[in-house]
XYZ file of C-alpha atoms in Angstrom:
698
model
C 33.284 -41.657 58.215
C 30.459 -42.199 55.766
C 29.939 -38.741 54.257
C 26.412 -37.571 53.360
C 25.540 -38.364 49.765
C 22.754 -37.168 47.523
C 23.335 -39.266 44.431
C 23.478 -42.960 43.632
C 25.328 -45.185 43.339
C 27.874 -44.549 46.065
C 29.987 -46.661 48.410
C 29.789 -46.783 52.189
C 31.794 -48.569 54.874
C 30.391 -51.424 56.935
C 31.368 -54.671 58.664
C 30.383 -58.265 57.981
C 27.984 -59.384 60.726
C 28.454 -63.134 60.469
C 29.889 -65.718 62.837
C 33.285 -65.946 61.188
C 36.543 -65.003 62.921
C 37.346 -62.584 60.096
C 34.545 -60.050 60.780
C 35.617 -58.334 57.574
C 35.684 -54.592 57.080
C 33.487 -53.942 54.035
C 32.800 -51.465 51.275
C 29.144 -51.670 50.221
C 27.799 -50.230 46.989
C 24.502 -48.431 47.688
C 22.327 -48.200 44.581
C 19.211 -46.577 46.059
C 17.740 -45.742 49.477
C 16.565 -49.356 49.748
C 19.020 -51.293 47.569
C 22.636 -52.420 47.685
C 24.893 -53.706 44.933
C 28.343 -55.244 45.140
C 30.040 -55.858 48.493
C 33.848 -55.712 48.659
C 36.509 -56.030 51.313
C 38.114 -52.848 52.618
C 41.542 -52.687 51.007
C 42.946 -50.332 53.653
C 42.104 -52.641 56.548
C 45.323 -54.541 57.176
C 43.585 -57.813 58.040
C 40.702 -57.852 55.553
C 43.157 -56.522 52.929
C 40.467 -56.161 50.273
C 39.502 -59.860 50.316
C 36.145 -61.298 51.387
C 34.411 -64.602 50.816
C 32.314 -65.072 47.685
C 29.065 -65.547 49.590
C 29.306 -62.138 51.280
C 30.387 -60.534 48.007
C 26.979 -61.704 46.711
C 25.140 -60.319 49.748
C 22.673 -58.326 47.660
C 21.102 -61.682 46.850
C 20.286 -62.169 50.541
C 19.164 -58.619 51.211
C 16.840 -58.537 48.227
C 15.718 -62.144 48.418
C 11.999 -62.384 47.534
C 11.697 -65.000 50.293
C 12.282 -62.457 53.068
C 9.656 -62.135 55.779
C 8.105 -58.695 55.283
C 5.326 -58.458 57.849
C 4.485 -59.941 61.256
C 2.747 -63.292 60.899
C 0.365 -65.268 63.106
C 0.050 -69.036 62.918
C -3.375 -70.218 61.722
C -2.635 -73.908 61.111
C -0.921 -76.765 62.923
C 2.611 -76.144 64.160
C 5.088 -76.615 61.361
C 2.457 -76.423 58.631
C 3.630 -73.040 57.390
C 0.092 -71.661 57.592
C 0.302 -68.016 58.684
C -1.636 -64.819 58.163
C -0.267 -61.243 58.283
C -0.986 -59.120 61.350
C 0.138 -55.700 62.567
C 3.165 -55.065 64.736
C 1.138 -53.964 67.760
C -1.002 -57.086 67.670
C 2.080 -59.267 67.244
C 4.012 -57.712 70.132
C 0.940 -57.622 72.363
C 0.409 -61.337 71.674
C 4.011 -62.178 72.558
C 3.931 -60.068 75.724
C 0.640 -61.627 76.822
C 2.071 -65.121 76.375
C 5.163 -64.220 78.405
C 3.097 -62.689 81.190
C 0.773 -65.701 81.228
C 3.683 -68.145 81.511
C 5.252 -66.048 84.253
C 1.997 -65.891 86.206
C 1.364 -69.630 85.988
C 4.860 -71.129 86.176
C 7.217 -68.336 87.214
C 9.550 -66.093 85.233
C 11.985 -68.933 84.537
C 9.360 -70.584 82.312
C 10.215 -67.915 79.703
C 13.428 -68.644 77.797
C 14.896 -66.005 75.445
C 17.014 -68.044 73.017
C 19.633 -66.538 70.735
C 23.008 -67.048 69.151
C 25.391 -65.671 66.537
C 23.285 -64.962 63.455
C 24.662 -61.472 63.883
C 27.892 -60.697 65.695
C 26.884 -57.070 66.201
C 27.061 -56.587 69.939
C 24.086 -54.270 70.445
C 21.672 -56.132 68.176
C 22.787 -59.590 69.343
C 23.218 -59.091 73.077
C 20.332 -56.784 73.987
C 18.193 -59.906 74.470
C 20.089 -60.394 77.752
C 18.860 -57.042 79.038
C 15.285 -58.337 78.760
C 16.350 -61.671 80.255
C 18.017 -60.170 83.317
C 15.417 -57.461 83.915
C 12.637 -60.067 84.045
C 14.681 -62.937 85.563
C 13.828 -65.158 82.623
C 15.908 -68.346 82.252
C 19.516 -67.800 81.278
C 21.344 -69.445 78.398
C 24.657 -71.272 78.550
C 26.221 -70.925 75.079
C 27.629 -74.297 74.025
C 27.354 -74.542 70.242
C 30.722 -73.222 69.202
C 33.596 -72.129 71.405
C 33.661 -74.037 74.687
C 36.114 -76.803 73.839
C 38.332 -74.627 71.644
C 38.640 -71.699 74.034
C 39.038 -73.926 77.082
C 41.800 -75.957 75.434
C 43.727 -72.902 74.284
C 43.382 -71.023 77.578
C 44.457 -74.196 79.413
C 47.923 -73.606 78.035
C 48.215 -69.847 77.649
C 46.004 -68.627 80.496
C 44.532 -66.020 78.163
C 42.465 -65.966 74.977
C 44.942 -63.980 72.903
C 48.113 -64.477 70.930
C 50.389 -63.176 68.186
C 49.073 -60.575 65.784
C 47.320 -62.704 63.135
C 48.724 -60.422 60.452
C 52.103 -61.919 61.380
C 51.175 -64.991 59.363
C 52.525 -63.027 56.410
C 55.898 -62.871 58.195
C 56.124 -66.580 58.938
C 58.377 -69.157 57.304
C 55.872 -71.919 58.053
C 52.120 -71.519 58.563
C 50.288 -74.471 60.116
C 46.527 -74.367 59.581
C 45.245 -76.919 62.060
C 41.592 -77.920 62.039
C 40.325 -75.014 59.960
C 39.186 -75.082 56.345
C 40.177 -71.447 55.970
C 39.240 -71.195 52.295
C 35.647 -71.944 53.322
C 35.369 -70.412 56.778
C 37.877 -67.539 57.159
C 39.321 -66.619 53.808
C 41.592 -63.860 55.160
C 43.792 -66.467 56.832
C 44.693 -67.617 53.339
C 45.463 -64.040 52.283
C 48.236 -63.761 54.848
C 49.463 -67.354 54.583
C 49.798 -67.136 50.805
C 51.563 -63.778 51.151
C 54.148 -65.486 53.373
C 54.668 -68.138 50.725
C 55.032 -65.603 47.928
C 57.344 -63.193 49.749
C 59.291 -65.524 52.051
C 58.974 -68.967 50.506
C 57.010 -70.094 53.548
C 55.563 -73.594 53.688
C 51.837 -73.976 54.329
C 50.793 -77.067 56.271
C 47.137 -78.055 56.566
C 45.929 -80.627 59.097
C 42.339 -81.785 58.753
C 40.064 -84.816 58.518
C 39.688 -84.629 54.736
C 41.345 -83.151 51.687
C 39.411 -79.923 51.465
C 39.857 -76.722 49.479
C 42.424 -75.392 51.955
C 44.501 -78.554 51.828
C 44.497 -78.349 48.032
C 46.575 -75.158 48.423
C 48.995 -76.611 50.971
C 52.627 -77.626 50.595
C 51.989 -80.380 53.119
C 48.584 -81.868 53.850
C 47.919 -84.281 56.711
C 44.599 -86.132 56.607
C 43.962 -87.792 59.950
C 41.052 -89.563 61.568
C 38.608 -87.332 63.475
C 39.443 -86.846 67.125
C 43.082 -87.984 66.885
C 44.827 -84.589 66.808
C 46.178 -85.065 70.328
C 48.026 -88.192 69.227
C 49.631 -86.311 66.322
C 50.670 -83.460 68.618
C 52.256 -85.832 71.126
C 54.223 -87.633 68.420
C 55.481 -84.312 67.087
C 56.670 -83.344 70.567
C 58.296 -86.782 70.904
C 60.369 -86.083 67.781
C 61.234 -82.562 68.952
C 62.656 -83.870 72.237
C 64.250 -86.930 70.626
C 66.065 -85.003 67.906
C 67.236 -82.036 69.946
C 64.729 -79.644 68.357
C 63.090 -78.584 71.610
C 64.114 -75.149 72.881
C 65.201 -76.138 76.369
C 66.088 -72.624 77.479
C 62.604 -71.441 76.523
C 61.008 -74.470 78.195
C 62.862 -73.822 81.440
C 61.886 -70.167 81.524
C 58.336 -70.216 80.214
C 56.710 -73.606 80.919
C 55.544 -75.460 83.993
C 56.549 -79.096 83.531
C 58.922 -79.644 80.597
C 60.681 -82.644 82.139
C 57.398 -84.382 82.871
C 56.197 -83.691 79.350
C 59.396 -85.103 77.825
C 59.092 -88.270 79.876
C 55.406 -88.522 79.054
C 55.796 -88.298 75.256
C 58.848 -90.614 75.201
C 56.507 -93.545 74.589
C 54.297 -91.646 72.139
C 56.404 -91.987 69.047
C 55.307 -91.603 65.413
C 54.506 -95.316 65.106
C 52.132 -95.063 68.080
C 50.462 -91.980 66.585
C 50.290 -93.460 63.088
C 48.181 -96.351 64.369
C 45.741 -93.896 65.962
C 45.634 -91.138 63.334
C 45.922 -93.142 60.114
C 48.904 -91.017 59.054
C 52.169 -92.529 57.914
C 55.186 -92.478 60.188
C 57.067 -90.600 57.491
C 54.358 -87.900 57.355
C 54.574 -87.335 61.106
C 58.381 -87.257 61.053
C 58.429 -84.771 58.163
C 55.949 -82.437 59.851
C 57.825 -82.567 63.147
C 61.143 -81.783 61.455
C 59.595 -78.879 59.550
C 58.179 -77.132 62.617
C 61.200 -78.051 64.709
C 63.673 -76.487 62.310
C 61.591 -73.429 61.353
C 61.708 -70.827 64.086
C 59.072 -68.601 62.511
C 56.266 -71.169 62.577
C 52.790 -69.739 63.039
C 50.210 -72.238 64.304
C 46.755 -71.024 63.281
C 44.455 -73.223 65.364
C 40.840 -73.461 64.194
C 37.568 -74.560 65.740
C 36.813 -77.653 63.669
C 39.185 -80.078 65.351
C 37.907 -79.080 68.795
C 34.344 -80.224 68.040
C 35.054 -83.679 69.377
C 34.437 -85.082 72.833
C 38.181 -84.762 73.399
C 38.334 -81.376 71.659
C 39.672 -79.310 74.558
C 42.513 -81.782 75.064
C 43.306 -81.747 71.335
C 43.449 -77.946 71.228
C 45.731 -77.843 74.263
C 48.023 -80.479 72.787
C 48.373 -78.636 69.475
C 49.134 -75.337 71.233
C 51.737 -77.098 73.367
C 53.934 -77.762 70.319
C 54.650 -74.041 70.018
C 55.868 -74.005 73.616
C 58.223 -76.927 72.989
C 59.785 -75.291 69.914
C 59.814 -71.849 71.544
C 58.475 -70.295 68.345
C 56.485 -67.832 70.469
C 59.683 -65.756 70.708
C 59.770 -64.793 67.048
C 57.817 -62.435 64.864
C 55.734 -64.661 62.625
C 55.795 -67.403 65.253
C 53.581 -68.726 68.041
C 50.110 -70.223 68.284
C 46.972 -68.198 67.658
C 43.335 -69.165 68.079
C 41.229 -66.139 69.042
C 41.811 -62.584 70.262
C 38.735 -62.283 72.473
C 40.620 -61.192 75.596
C 42.234 -58.090 74.122
C 39.101 -55.937 73.899
C 37.887 -55.949 77.519
C 34.499 -54.621 76.443
C 32.056 -53.488 79.125
C 28.615 -54.584 77.937
C 26.821 -53.874 81.209
C 24.399 -51.423 79.630
C 23.706 -53.577 76.566
C 23.153 -56.759 78.560
C 21.710 -55.308 81.756
C 24.142 -57.515 83.634
C 23.816 -55.375 86.753
C 20.331 -56.916 87.104
C 21.490 -60.503 86.700
C 20.296 -62.706 89.546
C 22.734 -65.623 90.049
C 19.882 -67.711 91.471
C 18.122 -67.798 88.085
C 18.761 -71.084 86.314
C 20.924 -71.173 83.202
C 19.890 -73.634 80.495
C 22.266 -75.309 78.031
C 21.463 -74.127 74.503
C 22.612 -77.477 73.058
C 20.170 -79.359 75.285
C 17.173 -77.505 73.865
C 15.573 -80.772 72.762
C 15.691 -82.363 76.199
C 14.680 -79.061 77.800
C 11.577 -78.642 75.660
C 10.618 -82.283 76.191
C 10.627 -81.745 79.950
C 13.787 -83.545 81.036
C 14.134 -82.619 84.717
C 17.929 -82.686 84.692
C 18.131 -80.472 81.609
C 15.567 -78.129 83.209
C 17.792 -78.076 86.296
C 14.865 -78.895 88.503
C 12.928 -75.807 87.485
C 9.625 -75.242 85.705
C 8.936 -76.283 82.117
C 9.734 -73.822 79.361
C 6.367 -72.448 78.264
C 7.297 -69.417 76.154
C 10.296 -68.429 74.016
C 11.578 -65.709 71.749
C 14.261 -66.808 69.291
C 16.642 -64.339 67.652
C 19.740 -64.895 65.501
C 19.590 -68.684 65.385
C 17.703 -71.582 63.851
C 17.680 -74.414 66.407
C 15.321 -76.613 64.375
C 18.244 -77.069 61.977
C 21.448 -76.165 63.836
C 20.951 -77.715 67.282
C 22.194 -81.258 67.942
C 19.933 -84.245 68.628
C 17.499 -82.681 66.205
C 14.663 -85.204 66.491
C 14.201 -84.125 70.103
C 14.486 -80.439 69.171
C 11.767 -80.636 66.556
C 9.511 -82.657 68.852
C 9.965 -80.062 71.581
C 9.252 -77.139 69.294
C 6.086 -78.905 68.106
C 4.529 -78.825 71.586
C 1.139 -77.140 71.372
C 1.565 -75.752 74.899
C 4.821 -73.992 73.979
C 4.417 -70.413 72.799
C 7.146 -69.599 70.304
C 8.006 -66.214 68.800
C 10.709 -66.188 66.114
C 12.268 -62.941 64.887
C 13.752 -63.822 61.495
C 14.796 -62.615 58.061
C 13.470 -65.622 56.105
C 11.106 -68.464 56.923
C 13.544 -70.897 58.534
C 12.691 -74.314 59.948
C 12.344 -72.726 63.403
C 10.158 -69.900 62.102
C 7.792 -72.462 60.585
C 7.246 -73.842 64.113
C 6.385 -70.420 65.561
C 3.131 -68.958 66.808
C 4.308 -65.466 65.900
C 6.951 -64.634 63.277
C 8.447 -61.137 63.271
C 10.343 -59.749 60.250
C 13.983 -58.890 60.999
C 16.458 -56.496 59.436
C 19.831 -57.413 57.923
C 23.132 -55.752 58.782
C 22.969 -53.010 56.140
C 19.557 -51.999 57.532
C 20.582 -51.134 61.105
C 23.438 -49.718 63.184
C 25.840 -51.881 65.173
C 29.397 -52.337 66.398
C 31.521 -55.459 65.863
C 34.773 -56.952 67.098
C 36.965 -59.581 65.457
C 37.896 -62.928 66.921
C 40.438 -63.778 64.252
C 41.964 -60.302 64.220
C 42.264 -57.209 66.417
C 39.752 -54.657 65.178
C 36.608 -53.072 66.565
C 34.565 -52.032 63.511
C 31.493 -49.839 63.107
C 28.723 -50.869 60.744
C 26.115 -48.160 60.294
C 22.700 -48.373 58.669
C 23.081 -47.980 54.894
C 19.600 -48.603 53.446
C 15.988 -48.789 54.535
C 14.677 -52.275 55.344
C 12.060 -53.942 53.162
C 8.437 -54.152 54.211
C 7.937 -53.868 57.960
C 11.231 -55.447 59.081
C 12.495 -54.205 62.449
C 15.849 -54.614 64.138
C 16.458 -56.863 67.150
C 17.114 -53.905 69.416
C 13.708 -52.322 68.744
C 11.839 -55.593 69.230
C 13.522 -56.248 72.585
C 12.764 -52.727 73.792
C 9.132 -52.966 72.699
C 8.679 -56.287 74.466
C 10.353 -54.913 77.583
C 7.855 -52.056 77.717
C 4.938 -54.463 77.397
C 6.115 -56.920 80.062
C 7.205 -54.280 82.563
C 10.985 -54.666 82.306
C 12.979 -51.695 83.620
C 16.584 -50.738 82.892
C 18.305 -47.594 81.698
C 19.482 -49.475 78.613
C 15.909 -49.707 77.308
C 15.889 -45.915 76.994
C 19.098 -45.651 74.991
C 19.616 -45.788 71.228
C 21.928 -48.229 69.473
C 24.442 -45.440 68.970
C 24.274 -44.467 72.637
C 24.872 -48.086 73.623
C 27.872 -48.362 71.317
C 29.340 -45.115 72.612
C 28.774 -46.072 76.261
C 30.402 -49.482 75.773
C 33.440 -48.057 74.010
C 34.042 -45.242 76.495
C 33.533 -47.495 79.501
C 35.990 -50.011 78.071
C 38.870 -47.578 77.743
C 38.481 -46.850 74.030
C 37.548 -43.670 72.240
C 33.839 -43.040 71.679
C 31.612 -43.737 68.717
C 32.370 -40.486 66.917
C 36.032 -41.433 66.794
C 35.221 -44.971 65.676
C 33.058 -43.680 62.825
C 35.810 -41.312 61.758
C 38.531 -43.968 61.827
C 36.195 -46.785 60.653
C 37.919 -49.222 63.014
C 40.118 -49.320 66.102
C 43.263 -51.462 65.966
C 43.399 -53.027 69.429
C 46.430 -55.268 68.935
C 48.693 -55.400 72.025
C 52.405 -54.808 71.573
C 54.741 -57.577 70.479
C 55.950 -58.591 73.940
C 52.438 -58.887 75.332
C 51.052 -60.688 72.276
C 53.895 -63.220 72.312
C 53.783 -63.644 76.109
C 57.447 -62.645 76.384
C 56.776 -61.227 79.847
C 54.949 -64.406 80.807
C 51.773 -66.251 79.971
C 48.437 -65.465 81.519
C 48.940 -67.390 84.754
C 50.250 -65.800 87.969
C 53.653 -67.459 87.556
C 53.828 -66.577 83.853
C 54.242 -70.219 82.811
C 52.595 -72.010 79.891
C 50.703 -74.942 81.364
C 51.490 -78.415 80.065
C 49.666 -79.610 83.215
C 46.640 -77.320 83.560
C 44.124 -77.561 86.358
C 41.192 -78.185 84.030
C 38.653 -77.250 86.696
C 40.094 -73.724 86.907
C 40.818 -72.923 83.275
C 37.825 -70.594 83.009
C 34.757 -69.640 84.986
C 32.373 -72.530 84.329
C 28.627 -72.270 84.024
C 27.772 -74.882 86.606
C 31.015 -76.564 87.529
C 32.832 -79.103 85.373
C 30.710 -81.130 82.938
C 31.053 -84.441 81.177
C 33.818 -86.905 82.158
C 36.080 -84.076 83.307
C 37.747 -86.119 86.050
C 39.242 -88.418 83.409
C 41.006 -85.697 81.403
C 44.693 -86.642 81.069
C 47.081 -84.549 83.136
C 49.453 -83.904 80.209
C 48.856 -83.582 76.448
C 47.675 -86.915 75.113
C 45.263 -88.799 72.903
C 42.161 -89.054 75.084
C 40.004 -91.895 73.691
C 36.672 -90.496 74.843
C 35.337 -89.909 71.322
C 32.298 -91.720 69.975
C 34.423 -94.510 68.543
C 33.274 -96.658 65.658
C 32.107 -100.163 66.573
C 30.444 -103.168 64.936
C 26.996 -101.568 64.985
C 28.227 -98.168 63.793
C 31.497 -98.752 61.898
C 32.007 -95.249 60.471
C 33.027 -91.901 61.975
C 31.122 -88.886 60.588
C 32.194 -85.227 60.635
C 29.647 -82.567 59.611
C 32.078 -80.015 58.211
C 31.286 -76.459 57.022
C 30.528 -75.801 53.365
C 32.203 -72.979 51.482
C 28.969 -71.290 50.349
C 26.952 -71.652 53.581
C 27.564 -70.304 57.070
C 25.726 -72.618 59.448
C 22.153 -72.338 58.098
C 22.705 -68.836 56.697
C 23.024 -68.564 52.900
C 21.386 -71.960 52.400
C 18.311 -70.038 51.234
C 20.104 -68.213 48.408
C 20.019 -69.820 44.984
C 23.641 -69.078 44.079
C 24.981 -70.679 47.265
C 22.806 -73.765 46.815
C 23.979 -74.085 43.200
C 27.645 -73.733 44.149
C 27.252 -76.497 46.732
C 25.885 -78.880 44.121
C 22.172 -78.494 44.758
C 21.776 -81.226 47.386
C 23.425 -82.598 50.525
C 25.907 -85.430 50.041
C 28.153 -87.646 52.122
C 31.756 -88.313 51.056
C 32.890 -91.922 51.362
C 36.252 -93.490 50.571
C 36.195 -95.632 47.397
C 37.357 -98.724 49.303
C 34.377 -98.423 51.644
C 32.072 -97.624 48.742
C 33.199 -100.695 46.804
C 32.637 -102.936 49.811
C 29.100 -101.583 50.278
C 28.165 -101.367 46.593
C 27.927 -97.578 46.584
C 28.565 -95.315 43.633
C 28.475 -91.535 43.387
C 24.784 -90.591 43.414
C 23.657 -93.668 45.336
C 20.980 -92.879 47.907
C 22.177 -93.980 51.345
C 20.838 -93.918 54.872
C 23.136 -92.803 57.697
C 22.117 -94.126 61.097
C 23.515 -92.999 64.453
C 22.356 -93.906 67.970
C 20.169 -90.783 67.792
C 18.394 -91.137 64.458
C 18.743 -91.481 60.707
C 18.950 -89.300 57.598
C 18.915 -90.107 53.886
C 21.132 -88.354 51.371
C 23.259 -89.145 48.346
C 26.793 -90.539 48.426
C 29.887 -89.214 46.701
C 32.997 -91.323 46.275
C 36.014 -89.354 47.444
C 39.559 -90.550 48.067
C 40.439 -87.525 50.218
C 39.174 -89.149 53.427
C 40.517 -92.016 55.466
C 38.700 -95.353 55.095
C 36.083 -95.550 57.807
C 35.538 -91.764 57.808
C 32.563 -89.934 56.294
C 32.258 -86.196 55.622
C 29.010 -84.329 55.000
C 29.613 -80.678 54.214
C 27.230 -77.851 54.961
C 24.160 -77.264 57.059
C 21.560 -77.810 54.379
C 17.884 -77.033 54.992
C 16.110 -79.999 56.503
C 13.817 -80.059 53.474
C 16.829 -80.685 51.203
C 17.157 -84.182 52.660
C 15.077 -86.990 51.222
C 13.047 -87.489 54.401
C 13.065 -83.841 55.520
C 15.374 -84.649 58.432
C 18.635 -82.669 58.528
C 22.153 -83.784 59.349
C 21.929 -82.793 63.027
C 19.547 -85.667 63.615
C 22.788 -87.636 63.874
C 24.715 -85.365 66.288
C 24.706 -85.622 70.071
C 23.897 -83.051 72.749
C 25.741 -84.676 75.653
C 27.963 -82.097 77.393
C 31.655 -82.290 76.540
C 34.299 -82.095 79.263
C 35.286 -79.963 80.995
C 32.781 -77.107 80.509
C 30.202 -78.282 78.005
C 29.882 -77.901 74.282
C 28.544 -79.860 71.325
C 30.678 -82.450 69.568
C 29.186 -81.819 66.132
C 32.028 -83.599 64.298
C 32.146 -86.636 66.594
C 29.557 -89.190 65.485
C 29.555 -92.926 64.932
C 27.219 -94.069 62.166
C 26.471 -96.960 59.876
C 25.696 -96.724 56.179
C 22.715 -98.492 54.640
C 21.602 -98.511 51.034
C 18.501 -96.478 50.213
């Protein structure tokens, strides 16, 4: 527990709030009642293990950024002009409430759309927006930015979003990091993988679409073309069956269709996969032999490779390898993606889900552009969206099909309130901007996706200016628009305590005293040794894709064409004569989505401007040198940025790292102008890394 202190500096415990699977346990240096210093990882947390990413270590730069919004603001110029004047909190909240009530009176409650995402992963501050939504029957939100393809693909095989204790990576003899640039996006994975190498001589394999910082640390690096992971997985399974490396006893006991799978992959040999992936036959053979002869192989499956139109199929195919080798049986073995199912958290009071009306429409967050431009299908036949509050996200930069998003946000008849920490692209489009707190300035409770801890993060310092937390803003709006629910009368601490106790855990006092709860299931459960998460206990090589999870509105996209068994599903946005390149918009090490792209140190570490990596052979053919200004054009729009020659990609593949501010691009149009918002099979999602483009000079 954080003991009372009367002198400075001192150190207090907290938790990183950001959308990273690590959700690190932190030690924060408090220099004054309103100032923090250095941020460090908690050494006694077995997953964080004292290591955090450099950007969070520099968090004081964000907290004390002179660019923070400090007072409520009212727009006084054209939308997007940045012309605002300060107003008081009461006037600001009254204005927002009046706009919501006006929209409701004229068009119905569904014309109000509370829009949010994962700018904070704190469950009370993030999810209280749903309590307002459900109490007023405002339009719902179907979350499709991040997890849909990855979670669906993993659960398709295992039947449950859980797996081996991620700390077991340190006990592995081979760690396969598939589709995750862990050095940039979840640094603690590297802590445990490198420990396995140092203590056990483990091999680290990295599979990705370019030679990134994680691959630089690998013993084996496989650079494949985007969207071809399923082909690699099938060829690996071909070798495992061909060379007697499949665990047939395990397959017979724990899987649904091993004979069908073996027959299916018999024609999908390394030569077939090499033609699809761009890998060499020898690379595929070597990888297959390594995982086939190493019982303690830990497959750490990331999100990046699932952000393709065939992403769910790719995830399922990669997870299937672990079932063929039977490595699930061993400590330090198995396939892990996310631990979301182990917590079983009851958020009824936070979200007001007891008031949820299933008749209220649910709108796809990725389709925000089409929704705001009045597309009847995207609106699901309901009224136009006339009023919004946005918390914890920046759709004017992060949403796909960005030209439509910005045009929709620019509607003069759309009332937009943005609750933000800094003046983002979305905030500049607002009618009312409200100043928001950061994680050290409010209470909240967090859970890990990449580990097994529930962590408490209490308020450590006073916020600057007039910044208020999400929870307070939602409650104040609820009072003004006549929303009723018991949760509006509870404090953040009461919500956290209620959720914990009603989920089978100890209460908040115990969590504060222990700093975190370790929720990891026992070995047999985590390794599915008593059966996988289906009624018959079998891993599914042949899942019923329509029943993998509870869908939002039934299957989406070309779901009927999903292959029955693991395969390469050629539904990606393939290169063609008009658009001969494939573009992936990969994460940068010093940014986290659009967070941190406002801090000077992060911008400097990323080179000061957005760039696109291009293979030297392609660059020579097009007359491009490092620093050449190029124009990338997709079927959805165009952006201009500078090129960088880089031999760590396959010819025909482009990589642009980081979600830079739109203003950092030459024309003020950000990278998501190029990305599509079409729903991915089988349950929606955005294929951010699946884009065909052409390259033009200048």
